[in-house]
Coordinates of C-alpha atoms in Angstrom, one line a residue:
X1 CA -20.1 -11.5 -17.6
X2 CA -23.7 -12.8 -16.4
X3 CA -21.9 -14.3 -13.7
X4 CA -19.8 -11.7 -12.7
X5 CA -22.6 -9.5 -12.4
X6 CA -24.8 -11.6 -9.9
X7 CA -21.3 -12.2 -8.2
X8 CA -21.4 -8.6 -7.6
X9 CA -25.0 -7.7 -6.9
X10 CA -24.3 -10.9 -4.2
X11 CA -21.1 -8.5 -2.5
X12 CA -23.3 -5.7 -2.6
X13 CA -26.3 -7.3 -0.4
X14 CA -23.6 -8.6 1.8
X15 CA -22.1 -5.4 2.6
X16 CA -25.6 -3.9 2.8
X17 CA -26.3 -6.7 5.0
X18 CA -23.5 -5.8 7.4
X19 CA -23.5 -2.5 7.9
X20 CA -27.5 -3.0 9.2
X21 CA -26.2 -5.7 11.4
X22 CA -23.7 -4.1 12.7
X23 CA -25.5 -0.9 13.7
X24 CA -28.4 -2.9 15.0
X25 CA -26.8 -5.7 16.7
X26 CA -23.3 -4.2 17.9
X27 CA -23.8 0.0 17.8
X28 CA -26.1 -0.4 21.1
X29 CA -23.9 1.9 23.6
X30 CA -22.8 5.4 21.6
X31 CA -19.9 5.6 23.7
X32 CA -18.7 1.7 23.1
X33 CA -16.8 2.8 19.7
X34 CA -14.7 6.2 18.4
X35 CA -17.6 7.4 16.3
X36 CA -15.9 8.1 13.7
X37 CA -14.8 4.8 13.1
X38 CA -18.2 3.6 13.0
X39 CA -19.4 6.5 10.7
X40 CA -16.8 5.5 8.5
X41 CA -17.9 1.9 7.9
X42 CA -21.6 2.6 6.6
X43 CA -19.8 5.1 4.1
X44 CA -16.9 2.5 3.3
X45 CA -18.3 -0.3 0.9
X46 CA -14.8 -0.6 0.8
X47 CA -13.9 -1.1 4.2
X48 CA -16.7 -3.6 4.6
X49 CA -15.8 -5.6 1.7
X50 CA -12.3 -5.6 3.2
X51 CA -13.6 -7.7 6.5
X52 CA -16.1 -9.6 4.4
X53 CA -13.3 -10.8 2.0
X54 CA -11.0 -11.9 5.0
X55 CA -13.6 -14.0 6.8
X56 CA -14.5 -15.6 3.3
X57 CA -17.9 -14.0 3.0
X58 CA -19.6 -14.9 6.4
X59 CA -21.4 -11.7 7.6
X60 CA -20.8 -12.7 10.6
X61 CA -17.7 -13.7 11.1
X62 CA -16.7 -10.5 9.3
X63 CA -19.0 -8.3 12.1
X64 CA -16.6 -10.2 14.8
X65 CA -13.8 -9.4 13.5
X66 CA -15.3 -5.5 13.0
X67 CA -16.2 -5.5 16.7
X68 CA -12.8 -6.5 17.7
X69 CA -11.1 -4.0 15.3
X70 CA -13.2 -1.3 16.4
X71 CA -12.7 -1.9 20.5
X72 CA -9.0 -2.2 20.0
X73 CA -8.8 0.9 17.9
X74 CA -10.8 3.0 20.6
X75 CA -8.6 1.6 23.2
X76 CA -5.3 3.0 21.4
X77 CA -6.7 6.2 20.3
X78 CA -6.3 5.1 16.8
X79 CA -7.6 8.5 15.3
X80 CA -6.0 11.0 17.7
X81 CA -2.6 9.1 17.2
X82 CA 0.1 11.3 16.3
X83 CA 3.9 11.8 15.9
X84 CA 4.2 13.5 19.1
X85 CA 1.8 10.8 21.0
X86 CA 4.5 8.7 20.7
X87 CA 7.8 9.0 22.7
X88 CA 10.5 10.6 20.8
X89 CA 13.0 8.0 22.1
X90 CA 10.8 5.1 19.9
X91 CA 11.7 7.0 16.3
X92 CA 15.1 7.2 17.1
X93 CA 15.7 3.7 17.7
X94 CA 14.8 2.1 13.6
X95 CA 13.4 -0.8 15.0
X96 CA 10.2 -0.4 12.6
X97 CA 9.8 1.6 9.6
X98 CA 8.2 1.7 6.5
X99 CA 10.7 1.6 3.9
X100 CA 11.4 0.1 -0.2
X101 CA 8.9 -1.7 -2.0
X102 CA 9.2 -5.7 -2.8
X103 CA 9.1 -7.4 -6.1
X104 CA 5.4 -7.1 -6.4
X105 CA 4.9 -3.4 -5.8
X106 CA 4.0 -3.9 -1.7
X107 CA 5.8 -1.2 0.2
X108 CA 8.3 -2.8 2.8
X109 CA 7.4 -2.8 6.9
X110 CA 11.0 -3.5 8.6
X111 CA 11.2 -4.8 12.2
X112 CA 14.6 -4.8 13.0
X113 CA 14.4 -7.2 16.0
X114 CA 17.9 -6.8 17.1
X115 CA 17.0 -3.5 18.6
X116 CA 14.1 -4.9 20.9
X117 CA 14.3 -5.9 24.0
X118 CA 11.5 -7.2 25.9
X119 CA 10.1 -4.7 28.6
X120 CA 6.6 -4.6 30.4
X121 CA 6.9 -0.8 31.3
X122 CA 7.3 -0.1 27.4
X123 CA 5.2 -2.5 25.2
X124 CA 1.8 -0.7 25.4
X125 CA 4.1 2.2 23.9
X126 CA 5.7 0.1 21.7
X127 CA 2.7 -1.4 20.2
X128 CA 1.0 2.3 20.2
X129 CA 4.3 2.8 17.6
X130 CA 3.3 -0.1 15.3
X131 CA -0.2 1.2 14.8
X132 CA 1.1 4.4 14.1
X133 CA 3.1 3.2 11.3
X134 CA -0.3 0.9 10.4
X135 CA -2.9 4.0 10.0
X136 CA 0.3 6.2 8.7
X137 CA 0.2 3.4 6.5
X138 CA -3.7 2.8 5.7
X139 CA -4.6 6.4 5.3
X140 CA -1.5 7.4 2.8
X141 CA -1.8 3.9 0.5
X142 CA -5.5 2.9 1.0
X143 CA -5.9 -0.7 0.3
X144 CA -2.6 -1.2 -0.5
X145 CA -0.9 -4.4 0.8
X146 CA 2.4 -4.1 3.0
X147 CA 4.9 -6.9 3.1
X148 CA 6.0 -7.3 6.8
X149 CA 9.8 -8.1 6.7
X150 CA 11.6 -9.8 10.0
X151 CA 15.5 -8.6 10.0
X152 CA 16.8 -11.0 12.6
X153 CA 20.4 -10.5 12.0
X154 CA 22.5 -10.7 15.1
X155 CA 19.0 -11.4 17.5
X156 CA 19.1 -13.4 20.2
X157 CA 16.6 -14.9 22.7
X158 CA 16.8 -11.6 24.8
X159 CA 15.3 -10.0 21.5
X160 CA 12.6 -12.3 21.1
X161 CA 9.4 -11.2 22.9
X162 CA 6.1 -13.6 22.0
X163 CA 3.5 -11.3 23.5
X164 CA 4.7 -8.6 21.0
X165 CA 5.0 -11.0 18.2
X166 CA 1.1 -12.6 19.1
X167 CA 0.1 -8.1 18.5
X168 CA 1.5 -7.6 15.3
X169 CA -0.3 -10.9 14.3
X170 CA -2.9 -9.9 15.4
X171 CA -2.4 -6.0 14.1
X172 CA -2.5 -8.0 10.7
X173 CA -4.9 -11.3 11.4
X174 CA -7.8 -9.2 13.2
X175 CA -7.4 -5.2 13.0
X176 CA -6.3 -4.0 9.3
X177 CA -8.0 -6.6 7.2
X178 CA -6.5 -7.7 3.8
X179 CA -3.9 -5.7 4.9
X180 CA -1.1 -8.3 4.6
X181 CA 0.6 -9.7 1.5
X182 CA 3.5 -11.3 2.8
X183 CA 5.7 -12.0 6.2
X184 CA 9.2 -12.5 5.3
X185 CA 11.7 -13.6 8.6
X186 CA 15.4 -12.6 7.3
X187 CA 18.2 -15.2 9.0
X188 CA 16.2 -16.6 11.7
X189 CA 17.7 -18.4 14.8
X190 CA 17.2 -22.0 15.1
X191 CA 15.9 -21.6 18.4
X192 CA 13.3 -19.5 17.2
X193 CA 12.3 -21.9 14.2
X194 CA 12.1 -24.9 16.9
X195 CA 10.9 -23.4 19.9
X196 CA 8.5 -19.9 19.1
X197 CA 7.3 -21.3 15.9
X198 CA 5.4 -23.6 17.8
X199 CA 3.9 -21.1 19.6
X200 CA 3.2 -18.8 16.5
X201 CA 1.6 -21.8 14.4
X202 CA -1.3 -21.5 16.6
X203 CA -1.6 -18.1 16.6
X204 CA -1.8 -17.9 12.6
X205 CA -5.0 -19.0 10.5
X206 CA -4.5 -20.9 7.3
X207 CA -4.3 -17.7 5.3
X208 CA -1.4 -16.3 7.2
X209 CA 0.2 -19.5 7.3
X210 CA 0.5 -19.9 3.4
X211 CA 1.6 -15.9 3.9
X212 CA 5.1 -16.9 6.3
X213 CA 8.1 -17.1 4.3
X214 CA 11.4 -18.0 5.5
X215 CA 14.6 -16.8 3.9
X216 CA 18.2 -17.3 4.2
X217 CA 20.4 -14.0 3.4
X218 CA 21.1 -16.1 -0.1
X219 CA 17.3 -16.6 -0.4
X220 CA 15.5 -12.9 0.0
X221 CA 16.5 -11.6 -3.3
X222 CA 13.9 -13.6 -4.5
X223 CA 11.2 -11.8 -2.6
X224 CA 12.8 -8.0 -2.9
X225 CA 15.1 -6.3 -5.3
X226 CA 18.4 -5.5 -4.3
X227 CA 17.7 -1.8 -4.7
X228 CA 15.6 -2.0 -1.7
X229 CA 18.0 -4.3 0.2
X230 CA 20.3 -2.8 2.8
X231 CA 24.0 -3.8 2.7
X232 CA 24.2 -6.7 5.1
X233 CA 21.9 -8.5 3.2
X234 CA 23.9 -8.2 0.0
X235 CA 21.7 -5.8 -1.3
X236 CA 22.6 -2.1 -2.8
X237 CA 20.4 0.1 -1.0
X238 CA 22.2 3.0 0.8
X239 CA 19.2 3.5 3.0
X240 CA 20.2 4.4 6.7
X241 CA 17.9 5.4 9.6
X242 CA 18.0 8.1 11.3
X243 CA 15.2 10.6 13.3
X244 CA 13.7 13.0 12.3
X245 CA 12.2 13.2 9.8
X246 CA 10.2 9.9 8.8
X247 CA 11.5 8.3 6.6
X248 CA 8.6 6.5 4.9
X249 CA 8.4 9.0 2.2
X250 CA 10.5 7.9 -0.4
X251 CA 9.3 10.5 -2.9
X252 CA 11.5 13.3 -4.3
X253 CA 11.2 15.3 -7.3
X254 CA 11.8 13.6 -10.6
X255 CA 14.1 15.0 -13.4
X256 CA 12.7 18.2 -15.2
X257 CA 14.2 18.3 -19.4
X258 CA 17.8 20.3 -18.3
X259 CA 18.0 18.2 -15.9
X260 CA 17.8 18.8 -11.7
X261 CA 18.4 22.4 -10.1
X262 CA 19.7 22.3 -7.0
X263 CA 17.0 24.4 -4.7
X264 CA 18.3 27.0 -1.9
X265 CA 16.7 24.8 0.9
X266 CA 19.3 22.0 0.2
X267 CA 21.8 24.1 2.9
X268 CA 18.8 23.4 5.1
X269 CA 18.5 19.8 4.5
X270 CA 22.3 19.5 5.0
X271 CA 21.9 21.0 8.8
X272 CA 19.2 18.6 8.9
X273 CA 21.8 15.9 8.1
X274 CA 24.1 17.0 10.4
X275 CA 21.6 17.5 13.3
X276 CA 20.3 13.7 12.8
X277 CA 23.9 12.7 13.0
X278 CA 24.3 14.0 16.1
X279 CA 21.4 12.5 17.9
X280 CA 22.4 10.0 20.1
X281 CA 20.5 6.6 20.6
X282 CA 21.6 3.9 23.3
X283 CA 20.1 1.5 20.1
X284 CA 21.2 2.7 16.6
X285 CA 23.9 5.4 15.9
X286 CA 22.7 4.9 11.7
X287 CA 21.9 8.3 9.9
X288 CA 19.5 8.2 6.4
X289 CA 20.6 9.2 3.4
X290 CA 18.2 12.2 2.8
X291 CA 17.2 12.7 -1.1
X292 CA 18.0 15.9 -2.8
X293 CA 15.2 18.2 -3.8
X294 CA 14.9 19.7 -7.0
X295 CA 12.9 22.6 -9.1
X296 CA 13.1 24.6 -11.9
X297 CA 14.6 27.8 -12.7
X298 CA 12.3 31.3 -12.8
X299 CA 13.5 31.0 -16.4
X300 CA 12.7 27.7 -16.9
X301 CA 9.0 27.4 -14.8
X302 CA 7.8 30.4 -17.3
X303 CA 8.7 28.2 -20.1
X304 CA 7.0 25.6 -18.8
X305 CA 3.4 27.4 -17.8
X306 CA 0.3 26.1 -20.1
X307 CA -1.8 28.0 -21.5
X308 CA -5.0 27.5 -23.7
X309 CA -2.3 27.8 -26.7
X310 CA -0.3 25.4 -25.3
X311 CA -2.1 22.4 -25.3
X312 CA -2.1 21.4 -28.4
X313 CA 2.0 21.7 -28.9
X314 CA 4.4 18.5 -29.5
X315 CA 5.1 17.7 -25.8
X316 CA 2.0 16.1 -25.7
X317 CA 2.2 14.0 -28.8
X318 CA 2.3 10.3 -28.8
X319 CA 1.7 10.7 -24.7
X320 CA -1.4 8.4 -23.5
X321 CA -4.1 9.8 -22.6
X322 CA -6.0 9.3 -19.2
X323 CA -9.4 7.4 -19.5
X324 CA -10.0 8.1 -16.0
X325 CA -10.1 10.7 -13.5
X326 CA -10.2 11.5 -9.6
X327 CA -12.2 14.0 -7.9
X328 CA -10.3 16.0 -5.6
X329 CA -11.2 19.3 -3.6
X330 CA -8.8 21.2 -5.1
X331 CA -8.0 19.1 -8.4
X332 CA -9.1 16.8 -10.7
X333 CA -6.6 14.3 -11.7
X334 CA -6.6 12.2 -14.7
X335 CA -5.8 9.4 -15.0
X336 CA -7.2 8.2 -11.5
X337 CA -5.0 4.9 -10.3
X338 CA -2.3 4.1 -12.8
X339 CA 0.4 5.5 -15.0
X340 CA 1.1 3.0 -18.1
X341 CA 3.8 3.0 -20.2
X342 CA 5.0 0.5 -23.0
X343 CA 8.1 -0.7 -24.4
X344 CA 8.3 1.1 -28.3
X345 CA 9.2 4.6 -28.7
X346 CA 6.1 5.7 -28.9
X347 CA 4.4 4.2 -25.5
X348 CA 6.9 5.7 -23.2
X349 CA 5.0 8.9 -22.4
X350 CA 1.8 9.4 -20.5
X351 CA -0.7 12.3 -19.4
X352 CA -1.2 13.6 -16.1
X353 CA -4.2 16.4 -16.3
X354 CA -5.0 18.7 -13.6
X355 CA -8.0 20.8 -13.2
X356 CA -8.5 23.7 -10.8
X357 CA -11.8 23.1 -9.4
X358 CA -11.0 25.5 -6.6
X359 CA -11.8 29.6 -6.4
X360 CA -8.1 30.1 -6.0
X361 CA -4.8 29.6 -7.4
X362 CA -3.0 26.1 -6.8
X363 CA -0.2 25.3 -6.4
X364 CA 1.3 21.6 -7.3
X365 CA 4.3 19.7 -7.3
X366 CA 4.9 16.1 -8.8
X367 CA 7.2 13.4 -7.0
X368 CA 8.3 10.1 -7.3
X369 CA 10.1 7.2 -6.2
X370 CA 12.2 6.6 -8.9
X371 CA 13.5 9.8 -9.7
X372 CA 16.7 8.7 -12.0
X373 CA 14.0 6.8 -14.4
X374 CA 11.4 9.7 -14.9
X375 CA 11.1 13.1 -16.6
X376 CA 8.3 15.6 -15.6
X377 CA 6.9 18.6 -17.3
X378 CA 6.0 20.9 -15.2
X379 CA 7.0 19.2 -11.9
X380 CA 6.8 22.0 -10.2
X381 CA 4.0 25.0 -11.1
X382 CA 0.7 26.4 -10.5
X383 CA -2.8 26.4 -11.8
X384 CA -5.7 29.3 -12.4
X385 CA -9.0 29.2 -10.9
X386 CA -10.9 26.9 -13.3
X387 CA -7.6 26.4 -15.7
X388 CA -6.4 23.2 -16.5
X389 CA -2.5 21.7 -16.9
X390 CA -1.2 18.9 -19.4
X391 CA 2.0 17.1 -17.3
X392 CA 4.0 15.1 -19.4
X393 CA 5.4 12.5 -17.7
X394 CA 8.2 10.3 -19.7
X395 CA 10.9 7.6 -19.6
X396 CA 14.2 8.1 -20.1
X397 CA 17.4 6.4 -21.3
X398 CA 17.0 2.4 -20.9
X399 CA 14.3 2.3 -17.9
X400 CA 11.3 0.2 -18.0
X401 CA 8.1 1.6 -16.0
X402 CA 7.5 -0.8 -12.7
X403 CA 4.9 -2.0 -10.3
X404 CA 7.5 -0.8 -7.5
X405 CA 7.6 2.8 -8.7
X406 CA 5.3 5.1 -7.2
X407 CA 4.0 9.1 -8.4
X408 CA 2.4 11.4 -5.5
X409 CA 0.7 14.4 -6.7
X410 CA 0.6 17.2 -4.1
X411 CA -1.2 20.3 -4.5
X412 CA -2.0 23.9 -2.1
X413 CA -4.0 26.9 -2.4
X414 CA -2.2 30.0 -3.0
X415 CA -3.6 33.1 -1.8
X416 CA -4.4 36.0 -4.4
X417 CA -1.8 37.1 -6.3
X418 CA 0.5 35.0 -4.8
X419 CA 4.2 34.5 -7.3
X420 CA 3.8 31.4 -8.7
X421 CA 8.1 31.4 -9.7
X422 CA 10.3 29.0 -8.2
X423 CA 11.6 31.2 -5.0
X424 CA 8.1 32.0 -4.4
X425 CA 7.0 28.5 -4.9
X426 CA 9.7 27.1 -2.5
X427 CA 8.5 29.4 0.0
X428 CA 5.0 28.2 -0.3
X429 CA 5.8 24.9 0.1
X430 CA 7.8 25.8 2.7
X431 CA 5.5 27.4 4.8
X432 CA 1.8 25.9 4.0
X433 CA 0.8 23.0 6.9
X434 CA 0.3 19.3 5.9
X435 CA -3.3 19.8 6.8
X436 CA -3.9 22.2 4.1
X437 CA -1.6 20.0 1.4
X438 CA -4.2 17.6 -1.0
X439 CA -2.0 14.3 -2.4
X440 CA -3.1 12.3 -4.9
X441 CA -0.8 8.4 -5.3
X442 CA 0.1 6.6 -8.4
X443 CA 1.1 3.3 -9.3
X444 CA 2.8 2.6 -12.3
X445 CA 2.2 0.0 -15.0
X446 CA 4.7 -1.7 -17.7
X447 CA 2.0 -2.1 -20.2
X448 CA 3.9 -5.2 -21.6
X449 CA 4.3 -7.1 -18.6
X450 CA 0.4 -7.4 -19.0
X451 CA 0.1 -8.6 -21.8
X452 CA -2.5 -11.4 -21.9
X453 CA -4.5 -9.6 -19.1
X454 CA -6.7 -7.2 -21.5
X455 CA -9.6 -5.6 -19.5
X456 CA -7.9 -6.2 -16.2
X457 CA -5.3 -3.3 -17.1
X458 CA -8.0 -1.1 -16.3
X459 CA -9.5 -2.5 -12.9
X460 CA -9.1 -1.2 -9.6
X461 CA -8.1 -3.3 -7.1
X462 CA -11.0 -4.1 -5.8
X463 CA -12.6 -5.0 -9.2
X464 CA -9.5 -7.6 -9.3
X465 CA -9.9 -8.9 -6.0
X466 CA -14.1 -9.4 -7.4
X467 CA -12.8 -11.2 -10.3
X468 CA -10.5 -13.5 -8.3
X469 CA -13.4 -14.2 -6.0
X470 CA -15.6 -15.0 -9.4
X471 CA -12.7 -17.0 -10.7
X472 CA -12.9 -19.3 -7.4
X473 CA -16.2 -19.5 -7.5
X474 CA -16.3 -21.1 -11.3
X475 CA -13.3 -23.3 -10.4
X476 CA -14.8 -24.3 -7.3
X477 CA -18.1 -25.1 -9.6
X478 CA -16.2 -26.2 -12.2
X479 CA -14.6 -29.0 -10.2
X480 CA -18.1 -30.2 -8.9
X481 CA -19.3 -30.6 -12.2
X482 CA -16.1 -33.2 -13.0
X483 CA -17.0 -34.8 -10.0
X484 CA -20.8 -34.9 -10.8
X485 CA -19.4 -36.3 -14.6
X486 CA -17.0 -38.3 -13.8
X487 CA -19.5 -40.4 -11.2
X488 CA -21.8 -40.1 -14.0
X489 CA -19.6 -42.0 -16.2
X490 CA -19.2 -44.4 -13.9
X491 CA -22.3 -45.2 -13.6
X492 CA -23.1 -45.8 -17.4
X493 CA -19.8 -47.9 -17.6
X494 CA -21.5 -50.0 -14.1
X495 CA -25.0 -49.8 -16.7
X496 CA -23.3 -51.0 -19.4
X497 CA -21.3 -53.6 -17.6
X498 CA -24.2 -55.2 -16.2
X499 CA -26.1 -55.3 -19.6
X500 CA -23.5 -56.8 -20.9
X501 CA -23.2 -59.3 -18.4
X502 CA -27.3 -60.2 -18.8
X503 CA -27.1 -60.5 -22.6
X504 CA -24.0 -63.1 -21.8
X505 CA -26.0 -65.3 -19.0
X506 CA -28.8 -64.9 -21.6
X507 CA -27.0 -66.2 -25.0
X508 CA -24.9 -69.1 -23.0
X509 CA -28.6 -70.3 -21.6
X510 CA -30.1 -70.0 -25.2

C-alpha cells in the first residue's frame, strides 16, 4: 500500500508538472488553441493522466502529443462539430458507426471499407465524420475504450485508401489518447496483408502493433459475441443501417414486472421505419432494425410511485445497496460506476437511488442494452423537489449480468405541476431538447466472474489503470532484484570456487 501511495503522489506531481508546462511553454499565442480545449486540460487530471500514460510517463513526450491533439482539434472544429456539420449524404452511406460491444465490454467502431472509395474532393469531409463519431464517442463514454473493427468483406484495391488509413491511426496513436483497446481487420485481402501492411507497420508504435489483430470470418468470434456479429460474418445480430437516426444508441427501455407496454409513439417510429426505407443511397440500400419503446400504464406508474412509506417495503429486500454515488445537477445517483450482480438467488438484485437535488420536479427514465435480461422498477417516473426514489433493478429467468451490458440513466425538469403519468411523461420526453436532458452511464458487473480480484471490484478505471502501472513497476523491480541475486550468487559460487582451489594447491604442497 506504501508503494502504491508514493506511486500515486508520483502521477500527481507529473500531471501538476504538465499542466504548468504546458501553459508556460506551449499556451504563448491565445488564439493558437480552441480555449476551451485548453481550459479543459488544467481541470482534467484525467485527461492529463490519459497523455501521460500513453507516452509512458515522459512529461514531455506527453506535452507533444497534447500540442498535436490540440492544433488538429482546432483545425476540425472539434467542439462546434455537429450532426448537421457534416453532409447528410456521409450518414446514409454505414461506412462507420458505432455499434455492439466486444467480449470485453468495449463498444464496437465498424468501418465498412467496401463502401469507400478514395476521393481527394471528399476526405477532409470524410475524416471530419470519423471525429464526429470520436468526440460523439468521448463525451457519451468518457474513458472508455473502443475496439476499432475493419469489415473488409468484398473490398478491393479501389477501396483501399492509405492516407485515410495513416488518419484514423493517427485519430487513435496521437489525438484520443488511451483511446484504443483493439484493431480487429475482418477477411483481409492478401494484397493488402503483403503490400499496405508494409506501409502501415511504420506508421504504428509498439503499442498499437501488439493492439492489430487479424481475423478470418472463422476466427472473430473469438474477439466478439455472436449477438453483436452481423449475418455475413456468421453471427446473429439483426442490426441493419440505415439514416436517420444514429444508430449508436443501443439503449431501450428494459422490462417493467407485467411485462412491456407498447407506447402510442411506436406508430411514429414505424413511419420512421418506413421513411429510412425509402431513402436512397448510391452505397447501402440496408435499413436498422429500430428497438421498440416501452412504459407503463397510468395504472401501473401510480403503483409504482415511492413515497417516504415505501421505502422500506419487500422490493427492496435482498437488493445491494450502492456504496457510492455521483453528483449530478439534477440527481444524485447511487451507485456511481457499476451495477453488480451475483449468481445465488439472493445477489441478483441491485439499487439504483435517485435524489432530486433540483428546485423542480424531474423527470427520469431508465434504459438499457440488454432489455430481454433486465427488470426495472420504476423505469419510467418522476421525482419531487428534494425527494428521493429506490429503483430496483433485477435479473430475470437464466441471464447472467455482463461487462457488455450497459444502463443509461436520463433525467429532465418538469415544469410546476406538470402530470407526471405515462401520456404526460411521453409527451415530456417527447418534446424536452437533448440539451436540457442529464444522463448518467452504467456498466455492469457479474460479481462472480471477479472472484479473486477483491478490492479491485470497487476501483474506477483509472484506479486500475494506477494499479497496473504499480504492478509494472514491482515486476520491473522485482526482476532487477533476481538479476542483482542471481549475479550475486555467482559471485560467491566464483568466491568459493577459488577458496577451494587455494586450500587444494595449499594441502598438495604441504
Amino acid at each position: 500500500m506504501a508503494n502504491l501511495s508514493l506511486l500515486q503522489q508520483d502521477i500527481e506531481k507529473k500531471i501538476e508538472e504538465t499542466k504548468q508546462k504546458f501553459k508556460n511553454e506551449y499556451v504563448q499565442e491565445s488564439d493558437k488553441y480552441d480555449s476551451r480545449d485548453v481550459d479543459r486540460l488544467q481541470k482534467d487530471d484525467a485527461l492529463v493522466e490519459a497523455y501521460l500514460t500513453w507516452r509512458q510517463y515522459s512529461v514531455d513526450d506527453a506535452l507533444k502529443m497534447i500540442d498535436d491533439s490540440f492544433l488538429w482539434r482546432k483545425e476540425f472544429g472539434l467542439n462546434d462539430l455537429t450532426e448537421s456539420s457534416i453532409p447528410k449524404w456521409m450518414f446514409e452511406t454505414g461506412a462507420v458507426f458505432l455499434h455492439g460491444y466486444d467480449k470485453e465490454g468495449n463498444k464496437l467502431f465498424w468501418f465498412k471499407v467496401k463502401l469507400h472509395t478514395k476521393d481527394a474532393k471528399t476526405i477532409m469531409d470524410k475524416k471530419k465524420y470519423v471525429a464526429f463519431w470520436l468526440e460523439r464517442y468521448a463525451k457519451r463514454e468518457p474513458g472508455m475504450p473502443l475496439t476499432v473493427v475493419f469489415d473488409m468483406a468484398d473490398s478491393g484495391i479501389s477501396n483501399i485508401d492509405m492516407d485515410f488509413v495513416k488518419y484514423i491511426i493517427n485519430c487513435f496513436k496521437v489525438y484520443y489518447p488511451k483511446f484504443l483497446c483493439k484493431y480487429i481487420k475482418i477477411g483481409t485481402p492478401l494484397f493488402f496483408c503483403s503490400a499496405a501492411w508494409k506501409i502501415v507497420k511504420t506508421w504504428l508504435g509498439p503499442e498499437a502493433i501488439s493492439k492489430l489483430k487479424f481475423a478470418s470470418k472463422n476466427e472473430i468470434q473469438t474477439f466478439i459475441d455472436p449477438e453483436y456479429l452481423p449475418l455475413h460474418m456468421g453471427g446473429m445480430d439483426p442490426f441493419k443501417y440505415s439514416y436517420p437516426p444514429l444508430p449508436d444508441d443501443d439503449f431501450q427501455t428494459p422490462t417493467c414486472e407485467n411485462g412491456p407496454i407498447v407506447s402510442e409513439d411506436d406508430n411514429e417510429s414505424k413511419e420512421g421505419e418506413s421513411e429510412g426505407k425509402e431513402l436512397e443511397s448510391s452505397f447501402s440500400s440496408e435499413v436498422a432494425v429500430k428497438p421498440k419503446k416501452v412504459y407503463f400504464s397510468e395504472e401501473s406508474l401510480s403503483s409504482l410511485k415511492l413515497d417516504d412509506n415505501d421505502k422500506g417495503d419487500c422490493r427492496t429486500k435482498g437488493a445491494r445497496k450502492p456504496l457510492t454515488t455521483f453528483k449530478g445537477p439534477l440527481l444524485n445517483v447511487s451507485p456511481a460506476e457499476e451495477l453488480s450482480f451475483g449468481t445465488k438467488e439472493s445477489e441478483r438484485k441491485c439499487l439504483i437511488i435517485l435524489d432530486n437535488v433540483s428546485k423542480n420536479q424531474v423527470a427520469f427514465k431508465v434504459r438499457t442494452t440488454a432489455p430481454e435480461k433486465y427488470r426495472v422498477k420504476p423505469s419510467n417516473s418522476s421525482c419531487e423537489p428534494g425527494a428521493s426514489v429506490d429503483i430496483v433493478v433485477s435479473l430475470h429467468g437464466g441471464y447472467q449480468a455482463s461487462l457488455q451490458d450497459r444502463f443509461l440513466v436520463m433525467a429532465a425538469e418538469m415544469e410546476q405541476n406538470a402530470g407526471a403519468g405515462s401520456p404526460e411523461l411521453a409527451q415530456f420526453w417527447k418534446d424536452v431538447p437533448k440539451t436540457k436532458i442529464m444522463d448518467h452511464r452504467y456498466t455492469t458487473i457479474n460479481v462472480s466472474s471477479w472472484t479473486g480480484m477483491g478490492i479491485l471490484i470497487k476501483c474506477s478505471p483509472l484506479q486500475l489503470m494506477r494499479v497496473m502501472v504499480c504492478n509494472a513497476r514491482l515486476e520491473q523491480k522485482l526482476d532487477q532484484c533476481l538479476w542483482v541475486q542471481q549475479v550475486l550468487i555467482g559471485l560467491v559460487l566464483v568466491v568459493m570456487m577459488f577458496s577451494f582451489l587455494t586450500l587444494y594447491h595449499l594441502s598438495g604442497a604441504s
